[in-house]
Short mmCIF file of N, CA and C in Angstrom, two decimals:
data_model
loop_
_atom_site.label_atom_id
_atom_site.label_comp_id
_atom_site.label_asym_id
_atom_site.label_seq_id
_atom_site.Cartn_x
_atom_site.Cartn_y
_atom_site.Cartn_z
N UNK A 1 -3.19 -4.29 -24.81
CA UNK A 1 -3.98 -4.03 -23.64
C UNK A 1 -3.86 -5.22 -22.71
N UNK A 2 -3.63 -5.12 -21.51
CA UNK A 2 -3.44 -5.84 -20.21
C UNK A 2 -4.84 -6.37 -19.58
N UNK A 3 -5.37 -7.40 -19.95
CA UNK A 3 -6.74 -7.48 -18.79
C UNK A 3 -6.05 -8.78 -18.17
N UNK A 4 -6.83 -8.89 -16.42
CA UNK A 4 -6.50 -9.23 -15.39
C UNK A 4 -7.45 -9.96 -15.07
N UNK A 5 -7.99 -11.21 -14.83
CA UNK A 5 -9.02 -11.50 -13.93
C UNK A 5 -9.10 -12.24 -12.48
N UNK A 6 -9.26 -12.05 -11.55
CA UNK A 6 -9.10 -12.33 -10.18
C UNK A 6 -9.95 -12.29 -9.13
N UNK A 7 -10.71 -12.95 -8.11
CA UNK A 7 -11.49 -12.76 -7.42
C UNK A 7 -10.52 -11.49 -6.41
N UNK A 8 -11.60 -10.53 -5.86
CA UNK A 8 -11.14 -9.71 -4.88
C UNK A 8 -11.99 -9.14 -3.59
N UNK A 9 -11.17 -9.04 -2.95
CA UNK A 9 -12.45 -8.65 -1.07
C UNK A 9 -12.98 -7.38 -2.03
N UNK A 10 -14.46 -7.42 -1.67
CA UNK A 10 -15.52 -6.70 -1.85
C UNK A 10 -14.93 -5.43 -0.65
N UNK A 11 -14.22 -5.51 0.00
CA UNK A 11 -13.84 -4.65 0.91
C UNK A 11 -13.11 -3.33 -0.01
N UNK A 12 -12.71 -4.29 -0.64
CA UNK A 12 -11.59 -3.61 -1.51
C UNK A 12 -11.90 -2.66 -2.74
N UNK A 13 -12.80 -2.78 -3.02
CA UNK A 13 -13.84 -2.32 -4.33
C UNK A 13 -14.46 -1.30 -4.04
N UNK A 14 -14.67 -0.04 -4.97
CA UNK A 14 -15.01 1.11 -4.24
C UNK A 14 -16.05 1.41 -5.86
N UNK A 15 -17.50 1.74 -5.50
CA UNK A 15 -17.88 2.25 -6.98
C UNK A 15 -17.53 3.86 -7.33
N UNK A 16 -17.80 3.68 -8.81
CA UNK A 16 -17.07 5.28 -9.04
C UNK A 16 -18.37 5.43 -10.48
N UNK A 17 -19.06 6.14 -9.81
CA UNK A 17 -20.01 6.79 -10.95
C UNK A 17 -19.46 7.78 -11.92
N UNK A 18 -18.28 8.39 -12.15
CA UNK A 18 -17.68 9.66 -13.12
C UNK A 18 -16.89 8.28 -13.91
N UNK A 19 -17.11 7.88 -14.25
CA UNK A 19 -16.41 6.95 -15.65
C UNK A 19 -17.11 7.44 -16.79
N UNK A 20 -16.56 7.59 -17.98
CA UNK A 20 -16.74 7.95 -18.73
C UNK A 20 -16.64 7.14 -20.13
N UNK A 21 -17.70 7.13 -20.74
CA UNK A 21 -17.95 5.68 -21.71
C UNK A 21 -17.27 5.98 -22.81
N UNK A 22 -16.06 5.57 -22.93
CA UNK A 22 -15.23 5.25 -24.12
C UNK A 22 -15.06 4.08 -24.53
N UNK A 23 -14.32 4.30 -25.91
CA UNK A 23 -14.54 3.10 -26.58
C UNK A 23 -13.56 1.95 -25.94
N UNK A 24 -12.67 2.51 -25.18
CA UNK A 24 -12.23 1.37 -24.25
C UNK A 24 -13.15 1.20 -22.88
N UNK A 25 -13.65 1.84 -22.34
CA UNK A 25 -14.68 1.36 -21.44
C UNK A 25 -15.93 0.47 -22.36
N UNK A 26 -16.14 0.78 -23.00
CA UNK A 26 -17.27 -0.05 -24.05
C UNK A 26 -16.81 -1.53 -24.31
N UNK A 27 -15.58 -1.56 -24.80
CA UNK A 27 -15.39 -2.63 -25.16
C UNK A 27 -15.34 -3.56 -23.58
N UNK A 28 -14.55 -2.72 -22.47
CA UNK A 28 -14.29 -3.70 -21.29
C UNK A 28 -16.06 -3.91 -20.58
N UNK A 29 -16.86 -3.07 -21.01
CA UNK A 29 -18.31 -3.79 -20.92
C UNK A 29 -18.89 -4.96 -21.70
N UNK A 30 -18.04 -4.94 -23.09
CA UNK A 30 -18.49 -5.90 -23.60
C UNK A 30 -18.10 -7.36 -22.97
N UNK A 31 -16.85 -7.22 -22.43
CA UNK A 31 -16.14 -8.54 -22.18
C UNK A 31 -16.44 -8.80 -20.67
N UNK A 32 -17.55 -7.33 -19.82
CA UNK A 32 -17.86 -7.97 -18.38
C UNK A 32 -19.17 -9.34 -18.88
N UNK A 33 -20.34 -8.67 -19.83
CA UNK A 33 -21.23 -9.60 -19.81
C UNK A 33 -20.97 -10.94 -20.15
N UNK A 34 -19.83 -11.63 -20.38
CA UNK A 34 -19.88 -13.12 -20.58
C UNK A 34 -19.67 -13.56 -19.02
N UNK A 35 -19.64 -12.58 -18.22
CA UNK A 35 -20.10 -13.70 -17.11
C UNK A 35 -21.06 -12.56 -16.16
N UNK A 36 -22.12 -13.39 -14.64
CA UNK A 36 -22.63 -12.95 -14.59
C UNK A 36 -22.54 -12.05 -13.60
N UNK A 37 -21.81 -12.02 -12.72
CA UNK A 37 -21.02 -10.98 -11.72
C UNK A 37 -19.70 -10.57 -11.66
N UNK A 38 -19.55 -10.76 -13.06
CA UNK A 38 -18.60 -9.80 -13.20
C UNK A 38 -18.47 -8.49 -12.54
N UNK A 39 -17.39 -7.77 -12.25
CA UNK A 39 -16.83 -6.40 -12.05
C UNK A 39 -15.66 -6.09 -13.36
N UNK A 40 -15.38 -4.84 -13.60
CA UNK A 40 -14.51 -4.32 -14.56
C UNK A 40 -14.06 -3.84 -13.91
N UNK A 41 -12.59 -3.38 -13.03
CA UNK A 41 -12.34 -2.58 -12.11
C UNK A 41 -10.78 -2.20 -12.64
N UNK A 42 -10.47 -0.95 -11.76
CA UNK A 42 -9.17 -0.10 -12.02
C UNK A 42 -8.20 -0.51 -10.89
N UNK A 43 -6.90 -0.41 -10.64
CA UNK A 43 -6.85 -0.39 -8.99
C UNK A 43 -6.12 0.92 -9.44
N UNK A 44 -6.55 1.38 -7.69
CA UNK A 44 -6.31 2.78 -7.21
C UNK A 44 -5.08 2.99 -6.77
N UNK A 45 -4.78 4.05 -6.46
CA UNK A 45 -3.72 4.11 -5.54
C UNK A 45 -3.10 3.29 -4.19
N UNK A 46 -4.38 3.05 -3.66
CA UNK A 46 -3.79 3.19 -2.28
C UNK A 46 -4.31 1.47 -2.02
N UNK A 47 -3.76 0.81 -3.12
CA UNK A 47 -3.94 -1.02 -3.16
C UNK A 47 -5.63 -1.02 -3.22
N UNK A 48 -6.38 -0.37 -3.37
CA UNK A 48 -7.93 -0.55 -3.67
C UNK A 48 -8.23 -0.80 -5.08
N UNK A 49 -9.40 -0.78 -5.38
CA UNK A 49 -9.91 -0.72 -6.67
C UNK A 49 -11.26 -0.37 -7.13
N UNK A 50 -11.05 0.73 -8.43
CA UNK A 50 -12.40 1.46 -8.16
C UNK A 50 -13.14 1.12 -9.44
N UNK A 51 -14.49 0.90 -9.43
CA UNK A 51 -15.54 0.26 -10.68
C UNK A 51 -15.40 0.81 -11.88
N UNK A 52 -14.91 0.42 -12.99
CA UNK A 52 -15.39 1.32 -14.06
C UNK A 52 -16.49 0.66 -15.09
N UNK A 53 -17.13 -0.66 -14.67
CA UNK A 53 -18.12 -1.29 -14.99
C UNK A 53 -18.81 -2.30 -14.45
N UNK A 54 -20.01 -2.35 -14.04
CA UNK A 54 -20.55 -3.07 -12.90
C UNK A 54 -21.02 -2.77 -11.41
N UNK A 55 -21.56 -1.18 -11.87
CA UNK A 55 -21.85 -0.39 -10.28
C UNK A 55 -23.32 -1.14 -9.79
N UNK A 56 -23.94 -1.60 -11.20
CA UNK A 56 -25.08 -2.57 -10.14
C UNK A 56 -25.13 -4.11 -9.64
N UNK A 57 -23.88 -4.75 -10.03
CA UNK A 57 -23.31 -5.82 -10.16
C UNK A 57 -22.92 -5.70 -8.67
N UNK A 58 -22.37 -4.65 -8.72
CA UNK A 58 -21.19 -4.70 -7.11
C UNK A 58 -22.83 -4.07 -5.72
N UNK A 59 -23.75 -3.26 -6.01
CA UNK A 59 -24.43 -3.13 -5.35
C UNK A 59 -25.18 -4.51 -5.26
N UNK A 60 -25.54 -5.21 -5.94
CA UNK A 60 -26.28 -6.54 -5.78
C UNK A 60 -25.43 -7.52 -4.92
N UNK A 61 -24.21 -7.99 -5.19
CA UNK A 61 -23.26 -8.55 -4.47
C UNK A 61 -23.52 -8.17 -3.09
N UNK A 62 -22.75 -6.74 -2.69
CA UNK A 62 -22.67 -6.57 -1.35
C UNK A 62 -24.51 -6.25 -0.75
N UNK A 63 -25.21 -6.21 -1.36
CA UNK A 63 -26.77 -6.16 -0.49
C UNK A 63 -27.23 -7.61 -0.30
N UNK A 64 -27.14 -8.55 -1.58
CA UNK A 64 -28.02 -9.09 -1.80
C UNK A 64 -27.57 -11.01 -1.28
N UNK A 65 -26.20 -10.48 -1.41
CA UNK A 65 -25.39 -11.93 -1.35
C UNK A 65 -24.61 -11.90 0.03
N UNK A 66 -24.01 -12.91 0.36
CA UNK A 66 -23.23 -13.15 1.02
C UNK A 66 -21.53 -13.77 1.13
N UNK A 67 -21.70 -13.74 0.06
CA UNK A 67 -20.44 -13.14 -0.74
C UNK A 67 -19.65 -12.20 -0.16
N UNK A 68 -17.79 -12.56 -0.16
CA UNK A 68 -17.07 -11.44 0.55
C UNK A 68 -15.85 -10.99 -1.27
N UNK A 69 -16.56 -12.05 -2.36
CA UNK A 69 -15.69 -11.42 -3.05
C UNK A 69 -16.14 -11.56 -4.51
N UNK A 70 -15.61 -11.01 -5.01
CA UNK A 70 -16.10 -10.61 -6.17
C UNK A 70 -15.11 -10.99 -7.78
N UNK A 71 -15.81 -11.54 -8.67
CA UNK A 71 -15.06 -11.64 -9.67
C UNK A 71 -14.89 -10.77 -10.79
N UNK A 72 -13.03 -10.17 -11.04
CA UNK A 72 -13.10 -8.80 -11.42
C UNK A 72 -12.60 -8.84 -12.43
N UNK A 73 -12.26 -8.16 -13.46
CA UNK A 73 -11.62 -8.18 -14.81
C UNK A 73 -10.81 -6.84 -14.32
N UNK A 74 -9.51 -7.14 -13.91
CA UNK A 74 -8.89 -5.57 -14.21
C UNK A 74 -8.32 -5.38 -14.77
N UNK A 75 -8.25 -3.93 -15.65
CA UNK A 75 -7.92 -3.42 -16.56
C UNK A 75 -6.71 -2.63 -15.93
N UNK A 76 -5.56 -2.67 -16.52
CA UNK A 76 -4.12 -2.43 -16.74
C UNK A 76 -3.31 -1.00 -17.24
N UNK A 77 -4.66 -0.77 -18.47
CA UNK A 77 -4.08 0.00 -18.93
C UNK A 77 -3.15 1.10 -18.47
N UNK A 78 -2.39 1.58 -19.08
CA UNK A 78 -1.41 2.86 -18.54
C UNK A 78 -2.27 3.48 -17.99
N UNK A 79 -1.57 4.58 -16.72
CA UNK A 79 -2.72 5.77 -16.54
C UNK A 79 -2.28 6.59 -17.22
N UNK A 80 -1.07 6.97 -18.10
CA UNK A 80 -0.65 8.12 -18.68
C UNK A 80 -1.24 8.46 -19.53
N UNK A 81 -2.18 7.37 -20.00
CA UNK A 81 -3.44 7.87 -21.36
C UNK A 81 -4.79 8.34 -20.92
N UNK A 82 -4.67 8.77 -19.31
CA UNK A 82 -6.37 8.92 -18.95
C UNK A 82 -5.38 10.29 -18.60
N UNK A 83 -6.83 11.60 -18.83
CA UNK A 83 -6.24 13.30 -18.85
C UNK A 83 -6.22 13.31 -17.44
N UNK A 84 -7.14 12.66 -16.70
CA UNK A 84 -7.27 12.77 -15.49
C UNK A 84 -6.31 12.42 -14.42
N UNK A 85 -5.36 11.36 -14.81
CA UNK A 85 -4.22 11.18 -14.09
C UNK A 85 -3.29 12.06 -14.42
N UNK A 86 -3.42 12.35 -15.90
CA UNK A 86 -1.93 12.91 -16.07
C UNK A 86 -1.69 14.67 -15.17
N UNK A 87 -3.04 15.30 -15.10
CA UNK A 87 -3.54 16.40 -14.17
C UNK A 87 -3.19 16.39 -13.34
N UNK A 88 -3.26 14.89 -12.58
CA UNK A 88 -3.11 14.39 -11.03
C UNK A 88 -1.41 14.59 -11.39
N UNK A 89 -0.76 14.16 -11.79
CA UNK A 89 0.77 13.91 -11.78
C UNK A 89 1.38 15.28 -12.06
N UNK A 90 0.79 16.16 -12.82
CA UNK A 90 1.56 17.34 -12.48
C UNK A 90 1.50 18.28 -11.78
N UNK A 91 -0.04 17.62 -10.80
CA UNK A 91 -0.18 18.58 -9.73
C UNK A 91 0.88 18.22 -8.40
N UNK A 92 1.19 16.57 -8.73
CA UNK A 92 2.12 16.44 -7.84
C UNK A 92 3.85 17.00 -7.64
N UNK A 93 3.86 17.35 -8.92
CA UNK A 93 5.08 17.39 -9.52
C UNK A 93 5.39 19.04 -8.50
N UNK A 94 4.38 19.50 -8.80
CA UNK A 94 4.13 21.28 -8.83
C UNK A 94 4.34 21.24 -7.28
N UNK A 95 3.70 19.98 -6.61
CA UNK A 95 3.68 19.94 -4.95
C UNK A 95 5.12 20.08 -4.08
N UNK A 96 6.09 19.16 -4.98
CA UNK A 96 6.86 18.78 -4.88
C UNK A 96 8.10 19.73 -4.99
N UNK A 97 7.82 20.48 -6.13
CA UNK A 97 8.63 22.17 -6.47
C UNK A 97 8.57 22.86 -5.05
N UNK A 98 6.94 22.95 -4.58
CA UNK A 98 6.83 23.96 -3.34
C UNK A 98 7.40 23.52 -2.41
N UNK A 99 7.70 21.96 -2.04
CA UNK A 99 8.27 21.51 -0.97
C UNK A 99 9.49 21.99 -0.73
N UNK A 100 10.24 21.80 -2.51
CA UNK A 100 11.88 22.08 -2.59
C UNK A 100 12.06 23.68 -2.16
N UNK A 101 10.98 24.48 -2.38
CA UNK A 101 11.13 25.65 -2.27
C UNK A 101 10.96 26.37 -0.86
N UNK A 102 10.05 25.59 0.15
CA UNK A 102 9.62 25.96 1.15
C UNK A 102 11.00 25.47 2.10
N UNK A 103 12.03 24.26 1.50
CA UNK A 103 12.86 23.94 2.72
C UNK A 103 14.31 24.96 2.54
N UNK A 104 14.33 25.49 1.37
CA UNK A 104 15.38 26.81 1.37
C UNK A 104 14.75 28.22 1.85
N UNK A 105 13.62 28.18 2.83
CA UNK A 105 13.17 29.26 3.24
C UNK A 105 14.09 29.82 4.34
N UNK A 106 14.22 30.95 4.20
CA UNK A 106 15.47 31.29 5.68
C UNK A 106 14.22 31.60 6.89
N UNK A 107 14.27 31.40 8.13
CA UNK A 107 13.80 31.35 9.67
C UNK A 107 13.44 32.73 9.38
N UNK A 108 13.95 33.68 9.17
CA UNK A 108 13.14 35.00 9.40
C UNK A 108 11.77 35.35 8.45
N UNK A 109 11.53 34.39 7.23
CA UNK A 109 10.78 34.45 6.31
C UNK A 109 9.33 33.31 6.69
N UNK A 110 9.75 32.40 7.39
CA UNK A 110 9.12 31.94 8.24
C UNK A 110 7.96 32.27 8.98
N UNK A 111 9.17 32.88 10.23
CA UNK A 111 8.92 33.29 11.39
C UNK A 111 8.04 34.88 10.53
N UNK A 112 7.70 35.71 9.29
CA UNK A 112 6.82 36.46 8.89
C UNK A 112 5.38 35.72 8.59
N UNK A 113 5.41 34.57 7.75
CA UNK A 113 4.24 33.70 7.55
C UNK A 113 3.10 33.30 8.86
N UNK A 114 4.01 32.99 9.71
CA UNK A 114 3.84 32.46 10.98
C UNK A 114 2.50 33.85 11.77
N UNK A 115 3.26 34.94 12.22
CA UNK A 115 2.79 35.79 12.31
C UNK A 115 1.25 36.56 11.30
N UNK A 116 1.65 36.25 10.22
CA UNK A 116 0.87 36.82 9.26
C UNK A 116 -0.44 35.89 9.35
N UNK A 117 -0.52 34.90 9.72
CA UNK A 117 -1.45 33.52 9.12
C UNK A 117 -2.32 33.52 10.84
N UNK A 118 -1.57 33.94 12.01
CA UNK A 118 -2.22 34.10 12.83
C UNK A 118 -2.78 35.59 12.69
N UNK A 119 -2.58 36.54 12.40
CA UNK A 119 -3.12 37.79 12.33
C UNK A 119 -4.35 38.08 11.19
N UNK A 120 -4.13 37.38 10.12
CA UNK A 120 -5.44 37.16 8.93
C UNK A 120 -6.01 35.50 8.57
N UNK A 121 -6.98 35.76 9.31
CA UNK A 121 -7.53 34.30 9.03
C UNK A 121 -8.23 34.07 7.33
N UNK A 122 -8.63 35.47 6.96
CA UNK A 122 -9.09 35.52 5.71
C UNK A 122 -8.20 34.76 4.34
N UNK A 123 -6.68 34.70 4.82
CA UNK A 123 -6.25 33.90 4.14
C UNK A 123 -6.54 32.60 3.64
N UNK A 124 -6.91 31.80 4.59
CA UNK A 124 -7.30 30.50 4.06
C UNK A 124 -8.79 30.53 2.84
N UNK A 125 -9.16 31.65 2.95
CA UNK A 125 -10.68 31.48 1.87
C UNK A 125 -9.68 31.70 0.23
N UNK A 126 -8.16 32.29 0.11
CA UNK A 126 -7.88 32.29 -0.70
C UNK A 126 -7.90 30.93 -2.07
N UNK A 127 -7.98 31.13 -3.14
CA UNK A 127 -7.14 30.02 -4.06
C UNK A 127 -6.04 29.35 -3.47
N UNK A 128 -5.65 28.63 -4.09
CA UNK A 128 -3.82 27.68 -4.23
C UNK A 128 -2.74 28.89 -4.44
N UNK A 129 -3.47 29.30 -5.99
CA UNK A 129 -2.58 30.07 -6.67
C UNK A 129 -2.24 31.28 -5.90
N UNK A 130 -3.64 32.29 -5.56
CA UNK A 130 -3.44 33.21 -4.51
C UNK A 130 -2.73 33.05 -3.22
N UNK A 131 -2.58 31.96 -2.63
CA UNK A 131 -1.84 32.03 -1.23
C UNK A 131 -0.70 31.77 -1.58
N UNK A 132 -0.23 30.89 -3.05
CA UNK A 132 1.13 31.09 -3.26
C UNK A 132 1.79 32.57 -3.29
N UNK A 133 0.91 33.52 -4.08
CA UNK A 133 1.70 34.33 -4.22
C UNK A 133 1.48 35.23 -3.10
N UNK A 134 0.65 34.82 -2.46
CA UNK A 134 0.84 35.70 -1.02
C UNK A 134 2.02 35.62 0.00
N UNK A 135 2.42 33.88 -0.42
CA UNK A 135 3.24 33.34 0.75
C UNK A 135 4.57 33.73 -0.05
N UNK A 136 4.77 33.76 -1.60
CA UNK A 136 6.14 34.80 -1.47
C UNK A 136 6.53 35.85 -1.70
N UNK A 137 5.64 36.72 -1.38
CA UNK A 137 6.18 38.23 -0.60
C UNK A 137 6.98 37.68 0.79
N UNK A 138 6.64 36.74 1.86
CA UNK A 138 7.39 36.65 2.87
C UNK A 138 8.56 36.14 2.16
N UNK A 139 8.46 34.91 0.93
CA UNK A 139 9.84 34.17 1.09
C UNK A 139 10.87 35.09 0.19
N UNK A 140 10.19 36.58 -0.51
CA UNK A 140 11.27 37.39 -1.25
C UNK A 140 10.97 38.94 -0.37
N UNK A 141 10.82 38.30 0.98
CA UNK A 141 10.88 39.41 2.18
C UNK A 141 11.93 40.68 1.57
N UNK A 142 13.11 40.11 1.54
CA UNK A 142 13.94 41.37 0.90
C UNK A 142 13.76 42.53 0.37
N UNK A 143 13.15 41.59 -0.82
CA UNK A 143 13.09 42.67 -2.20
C UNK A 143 11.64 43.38 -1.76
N UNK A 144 10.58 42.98 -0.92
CA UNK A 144 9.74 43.44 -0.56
C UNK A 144 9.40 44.64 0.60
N UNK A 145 10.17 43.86 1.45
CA UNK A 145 10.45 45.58 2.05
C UNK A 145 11.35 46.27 1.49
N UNK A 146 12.43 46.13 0.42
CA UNK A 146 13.27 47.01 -0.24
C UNK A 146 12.37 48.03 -1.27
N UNK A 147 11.66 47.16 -1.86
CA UNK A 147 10.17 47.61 -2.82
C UNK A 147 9.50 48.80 -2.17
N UNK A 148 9.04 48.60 -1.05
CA UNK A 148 7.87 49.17 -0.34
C UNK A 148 8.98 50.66 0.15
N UNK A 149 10.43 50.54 0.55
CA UNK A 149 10.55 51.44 1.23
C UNK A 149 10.99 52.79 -0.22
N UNK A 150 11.34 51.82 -0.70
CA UNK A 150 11.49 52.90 -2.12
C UNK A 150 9.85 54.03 -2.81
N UNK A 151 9.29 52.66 -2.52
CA UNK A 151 7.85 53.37 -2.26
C UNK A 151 7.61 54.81 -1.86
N UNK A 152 7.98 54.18 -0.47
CA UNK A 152 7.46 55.16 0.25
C UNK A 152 8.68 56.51 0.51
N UNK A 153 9.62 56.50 -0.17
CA UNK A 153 10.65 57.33 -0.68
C UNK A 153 10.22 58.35 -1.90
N UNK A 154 9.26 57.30 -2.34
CA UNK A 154 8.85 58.07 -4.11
C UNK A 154 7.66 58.84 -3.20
N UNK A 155 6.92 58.40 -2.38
CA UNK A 155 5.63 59.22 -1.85
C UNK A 155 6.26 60.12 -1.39
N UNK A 156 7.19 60.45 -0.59
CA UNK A 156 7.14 61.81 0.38
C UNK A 156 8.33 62.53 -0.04
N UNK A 157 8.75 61.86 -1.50
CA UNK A 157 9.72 63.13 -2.28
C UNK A 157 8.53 64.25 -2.67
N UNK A 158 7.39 63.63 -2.60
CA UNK A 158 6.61 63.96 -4.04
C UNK A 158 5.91 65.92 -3.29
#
């Protein structure tokens, strides 16, 4: 296990009440109390860093002090062992599929979405999942009006 300790801009520090007390959060509580403003912190994505011990530590600091920084213990660990990142990473992964998929769209499959999205606004109240599969009926336009006209071939044989 990787611990870090470093003063950091209080700017920078974000509290996060959904931490969840495991026995590695337990222990990195044990090792905030040997000092007395301590922070236990994660860093985030986006060069920040978010509390996973010390949410009244960091509220006392920024109310009470004048203080612009804070002394932090950060924790290292992989994120590939928290469920919550690994969720995050294959939602990106999945993002990333639709991208590859949306730039082999041909202009006429498009130019149907386009139309369709101004004509039903009710779309957007859909799911993820639901507007995916709404959005490829346009991108397997083909087989969809090929579908429908066979359809409607089978109706008025009948």
């Amino acid at each position: 296990m990787k611990l870090n300790v470093q003063y950091i801009h209080l700017t920078k520090i974000k509290p996060d009440y959904t931490i969840r007390l495991t026995d590695h959060v337990k222990m990195l509580k044990n090792r905030m109390w040997d000092s007395m403003h301590m922070l236990v912190v994660k860093q985030d994505k986006k060069n920040g860093f978010k509390i996973i011990c010390g949410n009244d530590r960091y509220e006392y600091l920024t109310k009470h002090t004048k203080n612009k920084y804070a002394l932090c213990l950060i924790d290292e660990q992989p994120r590939k062992k928290e469920t919550k990142n690994w969720l995050q990473s294959l939602s990106k992964e999945r993002e990333e599929q639709d991208k590859k998929l949306f730039k082999k769209v041909s202009p006429a499959a498009l130019s149907i979405i386009k139309c369709f999205l101004k004509e039903n606004p009710r779309f957007h109240e859909l799911s993820l999942s639901k507007r995916l599969k709404v959005l490829l009926l346009a991108v397997r336009y083909k087989k969809t009006v090929i579908g429908s006209m066979k359809t409607k071939v089978d109706n008025l044989m009948e």
